[in-house]
Short mmCIF file of C-alpha atoms in Angstrom, two decimals:
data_model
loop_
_atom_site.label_atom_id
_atom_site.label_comp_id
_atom_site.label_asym_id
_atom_site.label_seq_id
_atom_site.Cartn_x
_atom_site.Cartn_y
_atom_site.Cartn_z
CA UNK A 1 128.39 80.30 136.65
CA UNK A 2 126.37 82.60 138.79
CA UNK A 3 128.91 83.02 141.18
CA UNK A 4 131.25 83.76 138.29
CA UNK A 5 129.25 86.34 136.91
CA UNK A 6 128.45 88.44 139.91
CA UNK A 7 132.53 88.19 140.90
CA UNK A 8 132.38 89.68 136.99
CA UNK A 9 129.62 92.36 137.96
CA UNK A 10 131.51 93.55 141.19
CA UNK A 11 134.81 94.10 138.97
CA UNK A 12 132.64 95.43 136.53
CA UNK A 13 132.12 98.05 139.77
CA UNK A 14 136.14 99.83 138.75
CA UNK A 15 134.75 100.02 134.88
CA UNK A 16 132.54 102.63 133.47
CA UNK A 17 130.94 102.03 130.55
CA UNK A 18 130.93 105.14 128.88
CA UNK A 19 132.68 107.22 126.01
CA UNK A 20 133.78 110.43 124.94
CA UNK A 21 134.77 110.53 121.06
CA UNK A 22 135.81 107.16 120.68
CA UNK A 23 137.96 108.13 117.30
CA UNK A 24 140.54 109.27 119.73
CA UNK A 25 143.74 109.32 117.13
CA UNK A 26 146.30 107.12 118.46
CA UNK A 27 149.94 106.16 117.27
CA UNK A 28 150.05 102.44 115.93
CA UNK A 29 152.76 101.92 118.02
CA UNK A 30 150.97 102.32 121.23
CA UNK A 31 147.55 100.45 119.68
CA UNK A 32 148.51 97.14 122.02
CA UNK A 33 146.45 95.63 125.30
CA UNK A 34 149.64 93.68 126.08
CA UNK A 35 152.84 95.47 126.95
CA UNK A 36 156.41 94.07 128.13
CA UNK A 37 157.75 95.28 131.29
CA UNK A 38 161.74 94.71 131.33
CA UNK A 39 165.11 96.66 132.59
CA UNK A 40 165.44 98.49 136.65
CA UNK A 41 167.11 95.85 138.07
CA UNK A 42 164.67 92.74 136.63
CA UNK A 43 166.13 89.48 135.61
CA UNK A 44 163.16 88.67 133.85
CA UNK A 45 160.17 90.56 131.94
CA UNK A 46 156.81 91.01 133.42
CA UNK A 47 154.09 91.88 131.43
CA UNK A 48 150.64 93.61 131.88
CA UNK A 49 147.79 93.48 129.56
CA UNK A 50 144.42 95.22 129.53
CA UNK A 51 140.68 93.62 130.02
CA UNK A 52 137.26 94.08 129.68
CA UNK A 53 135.92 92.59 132.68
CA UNK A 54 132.62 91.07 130.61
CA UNK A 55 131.72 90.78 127.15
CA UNK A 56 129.45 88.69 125.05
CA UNK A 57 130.78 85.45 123.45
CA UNK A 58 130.48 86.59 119.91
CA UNK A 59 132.50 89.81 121.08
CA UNK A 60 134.88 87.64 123.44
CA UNK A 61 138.80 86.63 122.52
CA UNK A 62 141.79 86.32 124.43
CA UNK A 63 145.07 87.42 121.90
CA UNK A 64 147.02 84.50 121.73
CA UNK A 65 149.96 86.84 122.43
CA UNK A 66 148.33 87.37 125.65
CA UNK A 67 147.72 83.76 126.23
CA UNK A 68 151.51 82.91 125.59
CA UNK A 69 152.66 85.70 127.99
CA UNK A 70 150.99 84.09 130.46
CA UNK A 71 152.19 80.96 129.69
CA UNK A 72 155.59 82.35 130.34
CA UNK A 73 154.84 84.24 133.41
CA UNK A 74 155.19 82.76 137.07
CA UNK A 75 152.21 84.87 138.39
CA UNK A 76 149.03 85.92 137.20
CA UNK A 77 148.19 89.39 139.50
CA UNK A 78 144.80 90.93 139.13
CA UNK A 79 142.99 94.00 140.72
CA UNK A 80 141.64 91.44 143.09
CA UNK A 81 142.66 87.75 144.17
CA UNK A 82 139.67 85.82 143.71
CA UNK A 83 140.97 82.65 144.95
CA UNK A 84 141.51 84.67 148.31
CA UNK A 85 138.52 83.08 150.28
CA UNK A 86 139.04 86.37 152.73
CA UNK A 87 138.44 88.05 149.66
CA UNK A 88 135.59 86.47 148.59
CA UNK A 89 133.73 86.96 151.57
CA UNK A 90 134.63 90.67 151.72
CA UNK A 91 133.36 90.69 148.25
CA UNK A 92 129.79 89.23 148.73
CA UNK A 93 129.18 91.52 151.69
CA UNK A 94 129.45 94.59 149.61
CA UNK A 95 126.44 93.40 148.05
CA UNK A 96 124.73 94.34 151.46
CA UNK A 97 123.10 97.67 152.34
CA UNK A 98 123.52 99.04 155.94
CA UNK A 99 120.56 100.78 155.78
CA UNK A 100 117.91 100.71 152.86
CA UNK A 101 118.31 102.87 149.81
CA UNK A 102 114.90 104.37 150.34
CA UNK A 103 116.08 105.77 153.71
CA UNK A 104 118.21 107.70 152.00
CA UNK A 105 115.92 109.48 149.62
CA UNK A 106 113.21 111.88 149.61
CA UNK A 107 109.60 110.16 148.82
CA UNK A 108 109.69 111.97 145.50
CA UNK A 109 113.25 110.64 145.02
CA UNK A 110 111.96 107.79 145.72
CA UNK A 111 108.71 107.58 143.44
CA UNK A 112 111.59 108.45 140.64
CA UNK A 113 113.79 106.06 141.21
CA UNK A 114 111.13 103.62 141.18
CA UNK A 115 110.74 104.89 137.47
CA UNK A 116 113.99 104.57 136.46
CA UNK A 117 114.41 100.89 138.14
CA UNK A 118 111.51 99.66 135.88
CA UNK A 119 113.64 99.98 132.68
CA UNK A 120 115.98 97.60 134.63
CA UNK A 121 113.37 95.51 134.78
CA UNK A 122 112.85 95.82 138.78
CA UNK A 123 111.24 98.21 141.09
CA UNK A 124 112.64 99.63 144.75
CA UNK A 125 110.99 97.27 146.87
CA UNK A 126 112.85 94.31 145.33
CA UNK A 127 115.89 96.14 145.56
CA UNK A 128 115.65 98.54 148.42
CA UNK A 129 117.76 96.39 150.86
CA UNK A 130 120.76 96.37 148.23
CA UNK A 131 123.96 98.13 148.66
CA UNK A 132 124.48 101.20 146.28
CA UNK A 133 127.38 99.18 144.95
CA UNK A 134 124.85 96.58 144.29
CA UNK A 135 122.74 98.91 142.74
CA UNK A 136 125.16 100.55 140.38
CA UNK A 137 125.75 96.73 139.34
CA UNK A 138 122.32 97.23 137.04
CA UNK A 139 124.39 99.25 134.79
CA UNK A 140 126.19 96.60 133.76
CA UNK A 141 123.07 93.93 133.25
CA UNK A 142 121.87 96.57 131.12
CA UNK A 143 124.44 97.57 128.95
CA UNK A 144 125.37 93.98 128.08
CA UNK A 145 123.68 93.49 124.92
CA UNK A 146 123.35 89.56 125.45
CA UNK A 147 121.50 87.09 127.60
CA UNK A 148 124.08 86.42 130.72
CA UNK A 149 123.97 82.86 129.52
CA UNK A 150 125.87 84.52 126.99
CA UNK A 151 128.29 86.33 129.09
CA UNK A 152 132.24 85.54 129.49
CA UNK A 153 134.11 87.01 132.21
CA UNK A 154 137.76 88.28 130.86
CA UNK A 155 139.77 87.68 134.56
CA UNK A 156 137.75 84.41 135.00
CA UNK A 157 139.02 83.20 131.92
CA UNK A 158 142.62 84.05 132.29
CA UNK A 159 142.19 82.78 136.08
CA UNK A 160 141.16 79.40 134.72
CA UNK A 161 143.64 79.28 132.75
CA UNK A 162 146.68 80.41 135.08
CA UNK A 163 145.12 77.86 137.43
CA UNK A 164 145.40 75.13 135.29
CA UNK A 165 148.97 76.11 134.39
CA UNK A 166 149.16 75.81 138.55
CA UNK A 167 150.57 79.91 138.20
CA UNK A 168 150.10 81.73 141.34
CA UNK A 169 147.64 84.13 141.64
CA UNK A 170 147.61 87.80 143.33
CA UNK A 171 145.92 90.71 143.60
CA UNK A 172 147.11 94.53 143.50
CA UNK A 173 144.45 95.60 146.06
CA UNK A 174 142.10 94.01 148.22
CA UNK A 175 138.20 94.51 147.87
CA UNK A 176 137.42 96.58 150.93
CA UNK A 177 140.16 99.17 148.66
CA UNK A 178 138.00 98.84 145.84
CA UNK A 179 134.90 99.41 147.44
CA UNK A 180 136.68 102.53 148.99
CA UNK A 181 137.14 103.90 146.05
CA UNK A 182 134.18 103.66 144.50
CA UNK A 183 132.37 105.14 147.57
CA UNK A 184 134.60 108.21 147.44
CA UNK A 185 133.90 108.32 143.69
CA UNK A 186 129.90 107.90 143.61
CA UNK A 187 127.67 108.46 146.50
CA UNK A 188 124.06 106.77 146.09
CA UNK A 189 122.53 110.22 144.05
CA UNK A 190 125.48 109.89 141.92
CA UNK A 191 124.63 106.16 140.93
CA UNK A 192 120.92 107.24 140.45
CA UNK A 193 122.30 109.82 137.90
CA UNK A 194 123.93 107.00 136.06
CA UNK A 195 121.32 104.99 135.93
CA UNK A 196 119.16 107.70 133.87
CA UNK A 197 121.34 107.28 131.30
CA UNK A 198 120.87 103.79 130.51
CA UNK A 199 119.79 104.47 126.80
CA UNK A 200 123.21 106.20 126.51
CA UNK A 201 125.41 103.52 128.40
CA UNK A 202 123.39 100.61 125.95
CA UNK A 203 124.05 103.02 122.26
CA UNK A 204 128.02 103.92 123.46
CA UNK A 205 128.68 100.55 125.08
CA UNK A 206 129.15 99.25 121.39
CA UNK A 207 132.05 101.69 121.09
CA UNK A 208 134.13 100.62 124.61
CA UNK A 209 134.12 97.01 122.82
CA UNK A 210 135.31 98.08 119.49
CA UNK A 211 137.95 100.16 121.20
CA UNK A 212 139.28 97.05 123.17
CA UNK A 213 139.00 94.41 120.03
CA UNK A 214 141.40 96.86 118.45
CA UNK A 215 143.46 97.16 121.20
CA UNK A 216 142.96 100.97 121.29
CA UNK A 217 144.39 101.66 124.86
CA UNK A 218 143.97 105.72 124.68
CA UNK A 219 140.68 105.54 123.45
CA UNK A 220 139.51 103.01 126.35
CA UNK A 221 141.06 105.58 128.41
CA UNK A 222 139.16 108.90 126.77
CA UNK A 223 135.88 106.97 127.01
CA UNK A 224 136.41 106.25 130.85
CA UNK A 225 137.01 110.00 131.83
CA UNK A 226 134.57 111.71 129.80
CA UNK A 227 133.28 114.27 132.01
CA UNK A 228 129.46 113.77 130.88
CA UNK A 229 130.08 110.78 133.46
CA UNK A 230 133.25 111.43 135.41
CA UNK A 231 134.41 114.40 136.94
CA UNK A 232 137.76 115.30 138.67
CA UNK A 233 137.72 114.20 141.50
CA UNK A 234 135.76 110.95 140.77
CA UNK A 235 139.12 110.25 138.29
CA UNK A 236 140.77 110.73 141.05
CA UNK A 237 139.40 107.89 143.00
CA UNK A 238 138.62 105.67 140.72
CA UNK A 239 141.68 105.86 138.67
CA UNK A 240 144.75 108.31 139.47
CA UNK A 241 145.04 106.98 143.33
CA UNK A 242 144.20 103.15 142.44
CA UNK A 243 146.89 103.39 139.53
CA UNK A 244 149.41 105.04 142.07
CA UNK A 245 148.91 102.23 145.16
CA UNK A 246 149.07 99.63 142.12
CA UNK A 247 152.52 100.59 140.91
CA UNK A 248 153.89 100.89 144.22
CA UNK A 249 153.56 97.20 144.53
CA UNK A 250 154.18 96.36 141.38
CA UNK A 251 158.38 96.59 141.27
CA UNK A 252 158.19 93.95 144.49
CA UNK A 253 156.33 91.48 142.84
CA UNK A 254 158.22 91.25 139.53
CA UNK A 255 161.31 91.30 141.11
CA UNK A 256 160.58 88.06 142.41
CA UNK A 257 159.08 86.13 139.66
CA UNK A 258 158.25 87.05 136.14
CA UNK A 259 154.22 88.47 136.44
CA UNK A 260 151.54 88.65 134.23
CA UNK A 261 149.32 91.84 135.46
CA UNK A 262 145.89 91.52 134.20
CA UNK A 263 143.66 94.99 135.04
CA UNK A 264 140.97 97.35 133.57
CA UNK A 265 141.88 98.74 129.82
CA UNK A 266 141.51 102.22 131.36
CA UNK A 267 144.31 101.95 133.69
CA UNK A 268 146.96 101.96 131.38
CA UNK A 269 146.94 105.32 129.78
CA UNK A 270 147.03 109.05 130.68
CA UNK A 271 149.13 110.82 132.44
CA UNK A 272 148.83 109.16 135.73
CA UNK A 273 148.08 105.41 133.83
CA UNK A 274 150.10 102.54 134.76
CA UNK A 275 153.03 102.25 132.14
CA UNK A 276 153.68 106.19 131.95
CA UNK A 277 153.98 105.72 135.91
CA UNK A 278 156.22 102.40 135.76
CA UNK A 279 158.36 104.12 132.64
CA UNK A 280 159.03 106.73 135.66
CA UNK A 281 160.09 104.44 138.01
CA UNK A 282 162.83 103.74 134.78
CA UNK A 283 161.38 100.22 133.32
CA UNK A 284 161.33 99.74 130.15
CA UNK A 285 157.67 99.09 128.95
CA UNK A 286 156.89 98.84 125.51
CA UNK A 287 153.57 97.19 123.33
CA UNK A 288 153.67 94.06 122.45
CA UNK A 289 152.59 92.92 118.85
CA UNK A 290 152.87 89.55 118.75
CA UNK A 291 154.99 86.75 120.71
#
């Protein structure tokens, strides 16, 4: 389970939890995680839902539309494969500084982000020869509002499940991508800034979950962007290019075998999400209320 939840953490990495106004107005139409992918040339539909990477148990459910799409699916394809043992490794080594964090900051820098690491419940010197990736990970232990014993992992859940269906499992990107992205979207000052703002990730985090329990898909994507906590170019990285290399794959793999794509409730919408992009390439991709 420990393994599980820092694979959960490091996804956790791609998601912000933060918020704009979360009563973004949205048509009912378009107020679905789960959307069909059909038509361009596929013999079969595909489909691609929307996560939360963690959330507490009382807060956790998997729509059993969701569950029976994958059911009918020949692939489950995630941002990452986490049965990829390559990947794996990749994955724990991100969690590895090349050079300590307090290198990198001014002694007063330094005395303040010791400050701001006590309300995490740790101090620098515990920490200091963690990755900033590693680092940004606090964010998430902090805006959790249960114990982890508490915690369930959305992909982990679906993976166990496509796994005991014997589905094959892929990924749209590997982890060194990821971790690319996230370094060209938040440099080590950047994460400090972040984690000032715990009080405000813990208050709005409430809001994110709400959002995805009612499968509000434009609202998960107004909270990710707001610019309190993501500017342009930081969109850019973390969501506009990722979205773009993902749908360039995407046509190969479900014109193979039906897929089930499972990624971050943020990448679907905008104007650069996933299903505005794939309705471009001319598929058909519409919400999914029940199966």
């Amino acid at each position: 389970m420990k393994n599980l939840i820092k694979l959960g953490f490091a996804a956790l990495l791609s998601l912000n939890f933060i918020t704009s106004n979360a009563q973004d107005k949205s048509s009912n139409k378009e107020n679905s995680l789960l959307w069909e992918i059909s038509g361009n040339g596929l013999s079969k539909p595909s489909y691609i839902t929307g996560t939360f990477h963690i959330l507490c148990s009382k807060d956790f459910e998997i729509k059993p539309k969701v569950l029976k799409a994958l059911e009918s699916s020949e692939n489950l394809v995630m941002e990452i494969n986490y049965t990829d043992p390559a990947e794996m490794m990749s994955l724990q080594k991100m969690f590895k500084a090349d050079k300590k964090i307090s290198d990198q900051l001014s002694p007063e820098e330094a005395k303040e982000l010791n400050t701001v690491l006590a309300n995490y419940g740790t101090d620098l010197k515990s920490i200091d020869s963690s990755s900033p990736q590693a680092l940004y990970a606090l964010l998430s232990t902090k805006a959790i509002p249960c114990p982890q014993t508490e915690v369930k992992l959305y992909e982990m859940e679906l993976l166990q499940k496509a796994m005991k269906d014997k589905k094959s499992i892929k990924g749209l990107e590997k982890v060194e991508d990821q971790m690319k992205s996230i370094n060209e979207a938040y440099d080590l000052k950047s994460i400090i800034a972040q984690l000032k703002m715990d009080k405000e990730y813990k208050i709005l985090f409430r809001q994110m979950i709400e959002a995805f329990k009612n499968e509000n898909v434009q609202s998960l994507y107004s909270l990710f962007k707001d610019e309190r906590f993501m500017n342009t170019q930081q969109e850019k990285a973390m969501l506009t290019n990722r979205n773009q290399n993902w749908v360039k794959v995407m046509p190969d793999m479900m014109k193979k075998e039906s897929s089930f794509f499972a990624v971050g409730g943020s990448h679907l919408m905008g104007e650069n999400g996933i299903i505005p992009l794939l309705q471009a390439k001319g598929y058909t991709v519409k919400p999914v209320s029940s199966l």
